[in-house]
Tab-separated table of C-alpha atoms in Angstrom:
chain	number	residue	atom	x	y	z
A	14	MET	CA	65.037	57.192	-10.616
A	15	PRO	CA	67.676	54.504	-10.480
A	16	VAL	CA	66.406	50.891	-10.657
A	17	ASP	CA	68.685	49.703	-7.831
A	18	THR	CA	66.100	50.194	-5.243
A	19	LEU	CA	67.713	47.701	-2.712
A	20	TRP	CA	71.124	49.352	-2.966
A	21	GLY	CA	69.407	52.684	-2.905
A	22	TRP	CA	68.653	52.019	0.681
A	23	VAL	CA	71.522	49.640	1.732
A	24	GLY	CA	74.256	52.062	0.525
A	25	PRO	CA	72.953	55.220	2.362
A	26	LEU	CA	72.121	53.121	5.585
A	27	LEU	CA	75.682	51.709	5.609
A	28	VAL	CA	77.147	55.290	5.212
A	29	THR	CA	74.773	56.368	7.931
A	30	ALA	CA	75.942	53.570	10.215
A	31	PHE	CA	79.475	54.716	9.715
A	32	GLY	CA	78.565	58.220	10.586
A	33	ALA	CA	76.399	57.261	13.556
A	34	PHE	CA	79.347	55.196	14.915
A	35	LEU	CA	81.645	58.157	14.730
A	36	ARG	CA	79.094	60.375	16.501
A	37	PHE	CA	78.140	57.974	19.291
A	38	PHE	CA	81.600	56.450	20.011
A	39	ARG	CA	82.727	58.141	23.221
A	40	LEU	CA	79.887	60.529	23.158
A	41	GLY	CA	80.064	61.028	26.858
A	42	GLU	CA	83.437	62.524	26.625
A	43	PRO	CA	84.515	64.979	27.617
A	44	HIS	CA	82.755	64.482	30.938
A	45	ALA	CA	82.099	68.259	31.219
A	46	VAL	CA	79.727	71.081	30.395
A	47	VAL	CA	81.169	72.201	27.034
A	48	PHE	CA	80.961	75.823	25.706
A	49	ASP	CA	77.175	76.827	25.291
A	50	GLU	CA	75.945	73.484	26.620
A	51	THR	CA	75.677	75.512	29.946
A	52	PHE	CA	72.678	77.148	28.631
A	53	TYR	CA	70.813	74.477	26.776
A	54	ILE	CA	71.220	71.437	29.006
A	55	LYS	CA	69.665	73.187	32.043
A	56	ASP	CA	66.913	74.800	29.946
A	57	ALA	CA	66.050	71.290	28.522
A	58	TYR	CA	65.931	69.780	31.943
A	59	SER	CA	63.871	72.681	33.158
A	60	LEU	CA	61.455	71.955	30.310
A	61	LEU	CA	61.123	68.407	31.499
A	62	LEU	CA	60.433	69.349	35.088
A	63	PHE	CA	58.522	72.615	34.838
A	64	GLY	CA	57.400	73.039	31.215
A	65	ALA	CA	59.405	76.299	30.766
A	66	GLU	CA	62.933	77.572	31.472
A	67	ARG	CA	63.889	78.328	35.045
A	68	MET	CA	66.923	80.074	36.685
A	69	SER	CA	69.696	77.958	38.117
A	70	LEU	CA	72.555	78.830	40.563
A	71	GLY	CA	75.554	80.683	39.494
A	72	ASP	CA	76.312	82.454	36.144
A	73	GLU	CA	78.827	82.201	33.355
A	74	LYS	CA	81.684	83.469	35.510
A	75	ASN	CA	80.760	81.168	38.423
A	76	PRO	CA	78.948	78.109	36.999
A	77	ILE	CA	77.868	76.650	40.239
A	78	ALA	CA	75.051	74.649	38.624
A	79	ASP	CA	77.393	73.116	35.974
A	80	ARG	CA	79.781	71.696	38.796
A	81	MET	CA	76.737	70.321	40.705
A	82	ILE	CA	75.415	68.565	37.527
A	83	ILE	CA	78.824	67.049	36.769
A	84	ALA	CA	78.942	65.855	40.433
A	85	GLY	CA	75.517	64.294	40.112
A	86	ASP	CA	73.668	66.859	42.273
A	87	LEU	CA	70.468	67.848	40.534
A	88	ASP	CA	69.140	70.307	43.116
A	89	PHE	CA	70.848	73.256	41.288
A	90	TRP	CA	67.711	75.490	40.877
A	91	LYS	CA	67.709	78.973	42.227
A	92	LYS	CA	65.277	79.427	45.137
A	93	CYS	CA	62.839	82.311	44.693
A	94	PRO	CA	59.890	83.771	46.763
A	95	THR	CA	57.550	83.604	43.812
A	96	VAL	CA	57.381	81.586	40.553
A	97	GLU	CA	57.833	84.602	38.348
A	98	ALA	CA	61.068	85.604	40.112
A	99	CYS	CA	62.670	82.377	38.914
A	100	ALA	CA	61.450	82.386	35.366
A	101	GLU	CA	64.422	82.479	32.992
A	102	TYR	CA	64.509	84.851	30.027
A	103	VAL	CA	65.777	82.945	26.979
A	104	ALA	CA	66.552	84.170	23.438
A	105	HIS	CA	65.660	81.008	21.496
A	106	PRO	CA	62.411	79.141	20.880
A	107	PRO	CA	62.013	75.911	22.925
A	108	LEU	CA	61.879	73.101	20.308
A	109	GLY	CA	65.603	72.425	20.123
A	110	LYS	CA	65.712	72.367	23.912
A	111	TRP	CA	62.780	69.929	24.058
A	112	MET	CA	64.768	67.678	21.633
A	113	ILE	CA	67.792	67.750	23.938
A	114	ALA	CA	65.329	67.008	26.813
A	115	VAL	CA	64.328	63.725	25.224
A	116	GLY	CA	67.845	62.467	25.661
A	117	GLU	CA	67.909	63.703	29.235
A	118	TRP	CA	64.672	61.914	29.916
A	119	LEU	CA	65.963	58.599	28.489
A	120	PHE	CA	69.490	58.675	29.909
A	121	GLY	CA	69.520	61.260	32.674
A	122	LEU	CA	71.205	64.600	33.069
A	123	THR	CA	74.587	63.303	31.953
A	124	PRO	CA	76.892	64.153	29.124
A	125	PHE	CA	75.669	61.182	27.047
A	126	GLY	CA	72.022	62.014	27.949
A	127	TRP	CA	72.216	65.705	26.828
A	128	ARG	CA	74.189	64.918	23.667
A	129	PHE	CA	72.145	61.939	22.635
A	130	ALA	CA	69.455	63.782	20.559
A	131	GLY	CA	72.185	65.806	18.630
A	132	ALA	CA	74.080	62.633	17.707
A	133	LEU	CA	70.861	60.991	16.649
A	134	VAL	CA	69.750	63.839	14.363
A	135	GLY	CA	73.319	64.242	13.053
A	136	ALA	CA	73.243	60.599	12.048
A	137	LEU	CA	69.830	60.854	10.492
A	138	SER	CA	70.864	63.887	8.441
A	139	ILE	CA	73.549	61.735	6.793
A	140	LEU	CA	70.696	59.370	5.571
A	141	ILE	CA	68.566	62.195	4.385
A	142	ILE	CA	71.330	63.866	2.417
A	143	ALA	CA	72.285	60.573	0.865
A	144	ARG	CA	68.686	59.922	-0.270
A	145	VAL	CA	68.021	63.463	-1.442
A	146	ALA	CA	71.312	63.414	-3.403
A	147	ARG	CA	70.432	60.194	-5.028
A	148	ARG	CA	67.082	61.610	-6.005
A	149	MET	CA	68.667	64.850	-7.432
A	150	THR	CA	71.406	63.120	-9.405
A	151	ARG	CA	69.552	59.776	-10.064
A	152	SER	CA	72.716	58.089	-8.869
A	153	THR	CA	73.065	55.786	-5.768
A	154	MET	CA	76.796	56.153	-5.863
A	155	LEU	CA	76.653	59.991	-5.748
A	156	GLY	CA	74.002	59.666	-3.003
A	157	CYS	CA	76.362	57.580	-0.889
A	158	LEU	CA	79.135	60.070	-1.643
A	159	ALA	CA	77.041	62.912	-0.284
A	160	GLY	CA	76.368	60.942	2.915
A	161	LEU	CA	79.996	60.058	3.268
A	162	LEU	CA	81.151	63.660	2.928
A	163	LEU	CA	78.580	64.911	5.421
A	164	ALA	CA	79.667	62.170	7.921
A	165	LEU	CA	83.288	63.413	7.520
A	166	ASP	CA	82.688	67.089	8.098
A	167	GLY	CA	84.408	68.271	11.286
A	168	LEU	CA	81.826	70.963	12.149
A	169	HIS	CA	78.891	68.603	11.610
A	170	PHE	CA	80.715	65.994	13.717
A	171	VAL	CA	81.422	68.358	16.594
A	172	LEU	CA	77.892	69.929	16.667
A	173	SER	CA	76.388	66.406	16.589
A	174	ARG	CA	78.311	65.623	19.784
A	175	ASN	CA	77.548	68.605	21.723
A	176	ALA	CA	74.164	69.925	23.116
A	177	LEU	CA	73.828	73.145	21.036
A	178	LEU	CA	70.775	74.075	18.942
A	179	ASP	CA	72.350	74.495	15.703
A	180	ILE	CA	72.483	70.718	14.732
A	181	PHE	CA	68.697	70.603	15.175
A	182	LEU	CA	68.376	73.704	12.957
A	183	MET	CA	70.426	72.072	10.301
A	184	PHE	CA	68.417	68.815	10.433
A	185	TRP	CA	65.033	70.487	10.052
A	186	VAL	CA	66.211	72.744	7.181
A	187	LEU	CA	67.694	69.650	5.393
A	188	ALA	CA	64.602	67.615	6.020
A	189	GLY	CA	62.350	70.468	4.661
A	190	PHE	CA	64.443	70.804	1.532
A	191	ALA	CA	64.382	66.997	1.015
A	192	CYS	CA	60.510	66.990	1.262
A	193	LEU	CA	60.298	69.723	-1.301
A	194	VAL	CA	62.506	67.866	-3.706
A	195	VAL	CA	60.221	64.802	-3.351
A	196	ASP	CA	57.189	67.016	-3.812
A	197	ARG	CA	58.691	68.461	-6.994
A	198	ASP	CA	59.002	64.967	-8.515
A	199	HIS	CA	55.488	64.013	-7.441
A	200	ALA	CA	53.919	67.346	-8.797
A	201	ARG	CA	55.691	66.968	-12.137
A	202	GLN	CA	54.527	63.324	-12.465
A	203	ARG	CA	50.912	64.488	-11.704
A	204	LEU	CA	51.172	67.135	-14.342
A	205	SER	CA	52.537	64.662	-16.877
A	206	ASP	CA	49.659	62.236	-16.184
A	207	TRP	CA	47.124	65.036	-16.533
A	208	TYR	CA	48.630	66.192	-19.782
A	209	GLU	CA	48.467	62.609	-21.266
A	210	HIS	CA	44.818	61.915	-20.321
A	211	SER	CA	43.131	65.375	-20.347
A	212	LEU	CA	42.473	68.253	-22.631
A	213	PRO	CA	45.065	70.918	-22.241
A	214	THR	CA	43.993	74.207	-20.691
A	215	PRO	CA	45.966	77.511	-20.476
A	216	THR	CA	46.759	77.344	-16.853
A	217	GLY	CA	46.754	73.538	-16.185
A	218	PRO	CA	45.139	71.602	-13.211
A	219	TRP	CA	45.021	71.802	-9.548
A	220	LEU	CA	47.411	69.084	-8.342
A	221	GLY	CA	45.454	67.938	-5.342
A	222	VAL	CA	46.672	67.535	-1.768
A	223	ARG	CA	50.459	67.580	-1.603
A	224	PRO	CA	51.615	65.754	1.460
A	225	TRP	CA	55.341	66.248	0.885
A	226	ARG	CA	54.871	69.922	0.637
A	227	LEU	CA	52.971	69.802	3.868
A	228	ALA	CA	55.658	67.816	5.451
A	229	ALA	CA	58.184	70.412	4.305
A	230	GLY	CA	56.125	73.069	6.042
A	231	VAL	CA	56.180	71.113	9.312
A	232	CYS	CA	60.001	70.659	8.973
A	233	LEU	CA	60.747	74.336	8.193
A	234	GLY	CA	58.321	75.419	10.888
A	235	ALA	CA	60.320	73.119	13.263
A	236	ALA	CA	63.524	74.855	12.081
A	237	CYS	CA	62.104	78.244	13.105
A	238	ALA	CA	60.943	76.782	16.411
A	239	VAL	CA	64.663	75.843	17.081
A	240	LYS	CA	66.188	79.161	15.930
A	241	TRP	CA	64.777	82.185	14.263
A	242	SER	CA	67.292	82.005	11.432
A	243	GLY	CA	65.240	79.138	10.064
A	244	VAL	CA	62.888	81.749	8.715
A	245	PHE	CA	65.499	82.629	5.989
A	246	PHE	CA	65.245	79.105	4.613
A	247	LEU	CA	61.462	79.006	4.927
A	248	ILE	CA	60.974	82.135	2.796
A	249	ALA	CA	63.658	81.061	0.259
A	250	PHE	CA	62.326	77.525	-0.115
A	251	ALA	CA	58.580	78.695	-0.311
A	252	VAL	CA	59.543	80.776	-3.325
A	253	MET	CA	61.648	78.061	-4.831
A	254	SER	CA	58.791	75.530	-4.641
A	255	LEU	CA	56.465	77.956	-6.386
A	256	LEU	CA	58.974	78.564	-9.107
A	257	TRP	CA	59.347	74.825	-9.593
A	258	ASP	CA	55.612	74.649	-10.147
A	259	ALA	CA	55.809	77.391	-12.638
A	260	GLY	CA	58.713	75.731	-14.406
A	261	ALA	CA	56.781	72.428	-14.571
A	262	ARG	CA	53.746	74.079	-16.125
A	263	ARG	CA	55.871	75.946	-18.626
A	264	ALA	CA	57.780	72.741	-19.589
A	265	LEU	CA	54.346	71.230	-20.585
A	266	GLY	CA	53.851	74.151	-22.933
A	267	LEU	CA	50.887	75.680	-21.033
A	268	ARG	CA	50.169	79.229	-22.350
A	269	GLU	CA	49.781	80.710	-18.874
A	270	PRO	CA	51.988	78.874	-16.423
A	271	TYR	CA	52.381	81.670	-13.930
A	272	ARG	CA	48.707	82.418	-13.820
A	273	GLY	CA	48.227	78.633	-13.300
A	274	VAL	CA	50.531	78.817	-10.307
A	275	VAL	CA	48.579	81.752	-8.825
A	276	LEU	CA	45.189	80.017	-9.417
A	277	ARG	CA	46.020	76.421	-8.727
A	278	ASP	CA	49.115	76.230	-6.495
A	279	LEU	CA	49.390	79.441	-4.492
A	280	THR	CA	46.565	78.731	-1.895
A	281	GLY	CA	47.933	75.260	-1.082
A	282	ALA	CA	51.396	76.618	-0.861
A	283	LEU	CA	50.391	79.256	1.572
A	284	GLY	CA	48.717	76.690	3.646
A	285	ALA	CA	51.701	74.400	3.662
A	286	LEU	CA	54.556	76.799	3.747
A	287	ALA	CA	52.967	79.712	5.789
A	288	LEU	CA	50.194	78.543	7.936
A	289	THR	CA	51.693	75.210	8.764
A	290	PRO	CA	55.031	76.536	9.903
A	291	ALA	CA	53.248	79.175	11.930
A	292	VAL	CA	51.205	76.465	13.743
A	293	VAL	CA	54.340	74.358	14.382
A	294	TYR	CA	56.239	77.391	15.759
A	295	LEU	CA	53.392	78.236	18.025
A	296	ALA	CA	53.036	74.558	19.238
A	297	GLY	CA	56.593	74.709	20.207
A	298	TRP	CA	55.650	77.130	22.936
A	299	THR	CA	52.966	74.800	24.460
A	300	GLY	CA	54.871	74.413	27.730
A	301	TRP	CA	55.120	78.209	28.172
A	302	PHE	CA	51.444	78.606	27.515
A	303	VAL	CA	50.172	75.961	29.930
A	304	LYS	CA	52.623	76.355	32.817
A	305	ALA	CA	53.016	79.329	35.243
A	306	GLU	CA	56.873	79.157	35.285
A	307	GLY	CA	57.478	80.781	31.838
A	308	TRP	CA	59.216	84.221	31.699
A	309	GLY	CA	56.711	87.138	31.280
A	310	ARG	CA	53.851	84.666	31.546
A	311	ASN	CA	51.619	86.828	33.909
A	312	TRP	CA	49.932	83.718	35.017
A	313	GLU	CA	48.094	84.791	38.212
A	314	GLN	CA	46.403	87.805	36.603
A	315	ALA	CA	45.504	85.878	33.485
A	316	THR	CA	43.957	82.927	35.339
A	317	SER	CA	41.993	85.008	37.782
A	318	ALA	CA	40.103	87.002	35.055
A	319	GLY	CA	38.397	84.176	33.293
A	320	PRO	CA	39.087	81.897	30.337
A	321	ALA	CA	38.591	84.477	27.560
A	322	PHE	CA	40.932	86.951	29.174
A	323	PHE	CA	43.341	84.015	29.841
A	324	VAL	CA	43.580	83.322	26.071
A	325	VAL	CA	43.895	86.994	25.081
A	326	ASP	CA	46.446	87.911	27.735
A	327	SER	CA	48.474	84.715	27.011
A	328	LEU	CA	48.706	85.712	23.364
A	329	ARG	CA	49.509	89.268	24.395
A	330	SER	CA	52.223	88.217	26.708
A	331	TRP	CA	53.632	85.889	24.175
A	332	LEU	CA	53.847	88.594	21.441
A	333	SER	CA	55.561	90.855	23.855
A	334	TYR	CA	58.084	88.207	24.555
A	335	GLN	CA	58.692	87.660	20.839
A	336	LEU	CA	59.334	91.403	20.429
A	337	GLN	CA	61.763	91.388	23.137
A	338	VAL	CA	63.607	88.506	21.689
A	339	LEU	CA	63.860	90.263	18.413
A	340	GLY	CA	65.510	93.256	20.230
A	341	PHE	CA	67.910	90.904	21.722
A	342	HIS	CA	68.980	89.284	18.484
A	343	THR	CA	69.455	92.665	16.661
A	344	GLY	CA	71.279	94.183	19.550
A	345	MET	CA	73.620	91.345	20.446
A	346	GLU	CA	77.156	93.089	20.224
A	347	THR	CA	78.967	91.605	23.217
A	348	PRO	CA	82.611	90.869	22.067
A	349	HIS	CA	83.722	87.246	22.276
A	350	PRO	CA	87.281	85.908	21.622
A	351	TYR	CA	86.044	83.292	19.143
A	352	GLN	CA	83.557	85.516	17.217
A	353	SER	CA	84.107	85.882	13.550
A	354	GLU	CA	82.559	87.461	10.411
A	355	PRO	CA	80.515	85.831	7.661
A	356	TRP	CA	83.142	86.384	4.985
A	357	GLN	CA	85.617	84.379	7.124
A	358	TRP	CA	83.413	81.331	7.538
A	359	PRO	CA	83.900	79.504	4.067
A	360	LEU	CA	87.774	79.649	4.627
A	361	LEU	CA	87.490	78.534	8.336
A	362	GLN	CA	89.501	81.426	9.448
A	363	ARG	CA	88.214	81.593	13.101
A	364	PRO	CA	86.777	78.420	14.556
A	365	VAL	CA	85.372	78.020	18.056
A	366	SER	CA	87.161	76.302	20.784
A	367	PHE	CA	84.358	74.284	22.576
A	368	TYR	CA	86.689	72.674	25.186
A	369	TYR	CA	90.300	73.080	26.238
A	370	PRO	CA	90.937	72.316	29.800
A	371	SER	CA	94.004	73.840	31.505
A	372	ASP	CA	93.175	73.869	35.170
A	373	PRO	CA	94.117	71.122	35.866
A	374	PRO	CA	95.691	70.184	32.415
A	375	PRO	CA	95.093	66.610	31.103
A	376	THR	CA	97.611	63.913	31.794
A	377	GLY	CA	98.341	60.476	30.446
A	378	CYS	CA	99.600	61.239	26.894
A	379	GLY	CA	103.151	59.978	27.475
A	380	ALA	CA	104.662	63.511	27.293
A	381	ASP	CA	105.291	66.267	29.829
A	382	LYS	CA	102.568	68.397	28.383
A	383	CYS	CA	99.254	67.046	27.159
A	384	SER	CA	96.191	68.435	25.523
A	385	SER	CA	92.470	67.589	25.126
A	386	ALA	CA	90.449	69.655	22.816
A	387	VAL	CA	87.097	70.036	21.033
A	388	LEU	CA	87.545	72.499	18.244
A	389	GLY	CA	84.388	73.477	16.154
A	390	VAL	CA	85.876	73.568	12.818
A	391	GLY	CA	84.909	72.072	9.467
A	392	THR	CA	87.132	69.662	7.520
A	393	PRO	CA	89.326	71.960	5.519
A	394	ALA	CA	89.567	69.593	2.638
A	395	LEU	CA	85.745	69.422	2.243
A	396	TRP	CA	85.232	73.177	2.736
A	397	TYR	CA	87.869	74.279	0.212
A	398	LEU	CA	86.457	71.722	-2.235
A	399	ALA	CA	83.130	73.524	-1.737
A	400	VAL	CA	84.755	76.889	-2.416
A	401	LEU	CA	85.991	75.501	-5.723
A	402	ALA	CA	82.701	73.769	-6.417
A	403	LEU	CA	80.461	76.850	-5.911
A	404	PRO	CA	81.682	78.881	-8.900
A	405	ALA	CA	81.337	75.783	-11.014
A	406	ILE	CA	77.727	75.487	-9.950
A	407	VAL	CA	77.078	79.075	-10.724
A	408	ALA	CA	78.496	78.629	-14.149
A	409	TRP	CA	76.469	75.480	-14.642
A	410	TYR	CA	73.246	77.058	-13.571
A	411	VAL	CA	73.793	80.197	-15.692
A	412	ALA	CA	74.560	78.126	-18.762
A	413	GLY	CA	71.824	75.508	-18.498
A	414	ARG	CA	69.419	76.703	-15.827
A	415	ASP	CA	69.588	73.384	-14.207
A	416	TRP	CA	67.166	73.388	-11.224
A	417	ARG	CA	69.604	71.291	-9.098
A	418	GLY	CA	72.283	74.002	-9.265
A	419	GLY	CA	69.723	76.690	-8.534
A	420	ALA	CA	68.388	74.883	-5.494
A	421	VAL	CA	71.846	74.322	-4.008
A	422	LEU	CA	72.864	77.868	-4.574
A	423	LEU	CA	69.662	79.110	-2.987
A	424	GLY	CA	70.154	76.931	0.143
A	425	TYR	CA	73.773	78.227	0.328
A	426	CYS	CA	72.722	81.830	-0.005
A	427	ALA	CA	69.736	81.583	2.343
A	428	GLY	CA	72.045	80.294	5.192
A	429	TRP	CA	74.998	82.680	4.564
A	430	LEU	CA	74.105	85.969	3.013
A	431	PRO	CA	71.647	87.348	5.723
A	432	TRP	CA	74.477	87.371	8.227
A	433	PHE	CA	76.276	89.996	6.212
A	434	TYR	CA	73.496	92.307	6.923
A	435	TYR	CA	73.797	91.701	10.701
A	436	ALA	CA	77.521	92.021	10.524
A	437	ILE	CA	77.373	95.321	8.614
A	438	ALA	CA	74.259	96.925	10.065
A	439	ASP	CA	74.283	95.708	13.626
A	440	ASN	CA	77.823	94.651	14.207
A	441	ARG	CA	76.337	91.509	15.674
A	442	THR	CA	78.481	88.850	17.585
A	443	MET	CA	78.607	85.736	15.341
A	444	TYR	CA	80.406	82.466	15.080
A	445	LEU	CA	81.512	79.946	12.546
A	446	PHE	CA	78.958	77.311	13.693
A	447	TYR	CA	76.212	79.544	12.352
A	448	MET	CA	77.290	78.025	9.000
A	449	ILE	CA	76.208	74.499	9.888
A	450	PRO	CA	72.839	74.635	8.081
A	451	VAL	CA	74.752	75.544	4.874
A	452	VAL	CA	77.037	72.537	5.057
A	453	PRO	CA	74.534	70.088	3.464
A	454	PHE	CA	74.375	72.452	0.464
A	455	MET	CA	78.127	72.629	0.316
A	456	VAL	CA	78.237	68.784	0.148
A	457	LEU	CA	75.503	68.767	-2.586
A	458	ALA	CA	77.588	71.301	-4.559
A	459	ILE	CA	80.576	69.055	-4.427
A	460	VAL	CA	78.473	66.093	-5.373
A	461	LEU	CA	76.869	67.779	-8.276
A	462	VAL	CA	80.308	68.832	-9.623
A	463	ALA	CA	81.420	65.109	-9.051
A	464	GLY	CA	78.623	64.061	-11.399
A	465	LEU	CA	79.808	66.480	-13.965
A	466	ILE	CA	83.360	65.212	-13.738
A	467	LEU	CA	82.252	61.536	-13.886
A	468	GLY	CA	80.119	62.391	-16.941
A	469	PRO	CA	77.018	60.463	-18.186
A	470	THR	CA	76.869	56.680	-18.123
A	471	ASP	CA	77.286	56.359	-21.759
A	472	ALA	CA	80.563	58.522	-21.717
A	473	PRO	CA	83.783	56.892	-22.998
A	474	PRO	CA	85.337	54.452	-20.472
A	475	VAL	CA	88.537	56.552	-20.338
A	476	ARG	CA	86.533	59.579	-19.433
A	477	ARG	CA	84.590	57.744	-16.755
A	478	ALA	CA	87.838	56.187	-15.303
A	479	ALA	CA	89.561	59.488	-15.104
A	480	GLY	CA	86.492	61.161	-13.553
A	481	ALA	CA	86.269	58.266	-10.992
A	482	ALA	CA	89.884	58.705	-10.174
A	483	VAL	CA	89.559	62.454	-9.486
A	484	VAL	CA	86.325	61.971	-7.495
A	485	GLY	CA	87.733	59.099	-5.542
A	486	ALA	CA	90.999	60.859	-4.793
A	487	SER	CA	89.137	63.884	-3.511
A	488	ALA	CA	86.937	61.744	-1.205
A	489	LEU	CA	90.081	60.087	0.096
A	490	VAL	CA	91.716	63.358	0.852
A	491	VAL	CA	88.601	64.421	2.835
A	492	LEU	CA	88.799	61.158	4.766
A	493	ILE	CA	92.393	61.486	5.636
A	494	ASN	CA	91.943	65.143	6.569
A	495	PHE	CA	89.177	64.324	8.970
A	496	GLY	CA	91.122	61.476	10.456
A	497	TRP	CA	94.142	63.767	11.088
A	498	LEU	CA	91.784	66.326	12.839
A	499	TYR	CA	89.772	63.664	14.743
A	500	PRO	CA	91.632	63.856	18.023
A	501	VAL	CA	91.103	67.637	18.305
A	502	LEU	CA	87.439	67.246	17.369
A	503	SER	CA	86.643	64.605	19.912
A	504	ALA	CA	88.606	65.512	23.073
A	505	GLU	CA	91.146	62.760	22.753
A	506	THR	CA	94.106	63.159	25.099
A	507	ILE	CA	97.211	63.758	22.962
A	508	THR	CA	100.580	65.526	23.338
A	509	TYR	CA	100.693	69.339	23.139
A	510	ALA	CA	102.981	68.967	20.074
A	511	GLN	CA	100.337	66.769	18.412
A	512	TRP	CA	97.609	69.371	19.212
A	513	TRP	CA	99.699	72.211	17.863
A	514	ALA	CA	100.465	70.404	14.724
A	515	ARG	CA	96.701	70.199	13.970
A	516	MET	CA	96.199	73.966	14.338
A	517	LEU	CA	96.431	74.563	10.618
A	518	MET	CA	96.073	78.270	11.006
A	519	ARG	CA	97.384	80.508	13.880
A	520	SER	CA	93.866	81.954	14.031
A	521	TRP	CA	92.613	78.343	15.185
A	522	VAL	CA	94.409	78.799	18.489
């Protein structure tokens, strides 16, 4: 690791502070319920009040509850003759909504309150990626570059400032990956110490309790407890961690490295990366288990038949609920004007308009026609750099089998490729913002290529200067591009002509 321990924290924290300022500045604007916030802010508030999701007044076509919330009237719940009649069927696990609820508990059911948690984890993810990139590259400068690039991504910025679940999914996936990278370093150090002080064996030693792998299991379980798509990363990273163990044993020259993984590492890995995520996922449903208001809860029958039946029936009802949610996800084909296909996502061909008021239109821009918009789109300069960087990472990994390239490619594929199946087999309705868990791996790909461009520290000064110029210019272009798009990412009131100029593709409209 680099010896600049102080700057290893100060640099990432400064970048994080910059990203946090962008995300918290004017966080309460627009003062409106934006896009799918209509689902999650009420579900989160319901969890605070009732422990489970409950029906509210109105629907998507007539959002009575949304208007009441903006007016400050919090008596927007549907009145039902029985508890079960008002229970709300929801398609996503509760943890992300519990996280939104923390902000609502602290600051009330206001735009700032329901967006607070997303902005907080968005800022924290900048710190995490800066630190994990520093660990992967052994360079504080490249770590800070990773944090800066993530801070300047438009999609990450927009989702950090709106109460949707995807920013929480991204956060827990990135945190789980970071924990596994730390675990990799610690495991290799333990193996090295054993090799120096013990007699070699064909399989190697048991590496003891691995708290960072356990922490990864908690984080990846939390990702699944936000959205089911977290399971793609859980499976991919569990396999990756075991392959890292095998690689470490093989690097020591042990005669049976894979058998060593099976005998020494597999049981602990299953506990950390299978059992622990399952417990975390189940714990996310605590409110549903202990309250009568949950959908499909069957509370009265369960409580009247004794404690043993209560537990069995609760689990049966919960499993039935999960199967119904699975059917919902595999059969979601309702057309939407902002839907897109996975092969369109890396090129930003169809972003999602989160907010564009037209009745009444905004005023005060100094022109006859004004616009105020929140467009869920990535920073094009960053995303297109990632498109260029990924083939380079593939070639680097194929040529040298560098674990860092493999890890980044795996994270990218785990978050992107599964959606092709749903697009082809199920014709599922999907959106660009499903790509947000992949964005940190896009940033890491760019940073790894930046490290190759810079060259090693002992490279000729001319090479280092030229590499620094290329990397610095690329970062500057991303900064300028983000600044140009900022008004249509943050609901600033601008002229219609200024808004139109920022629609870089007609498919953005």
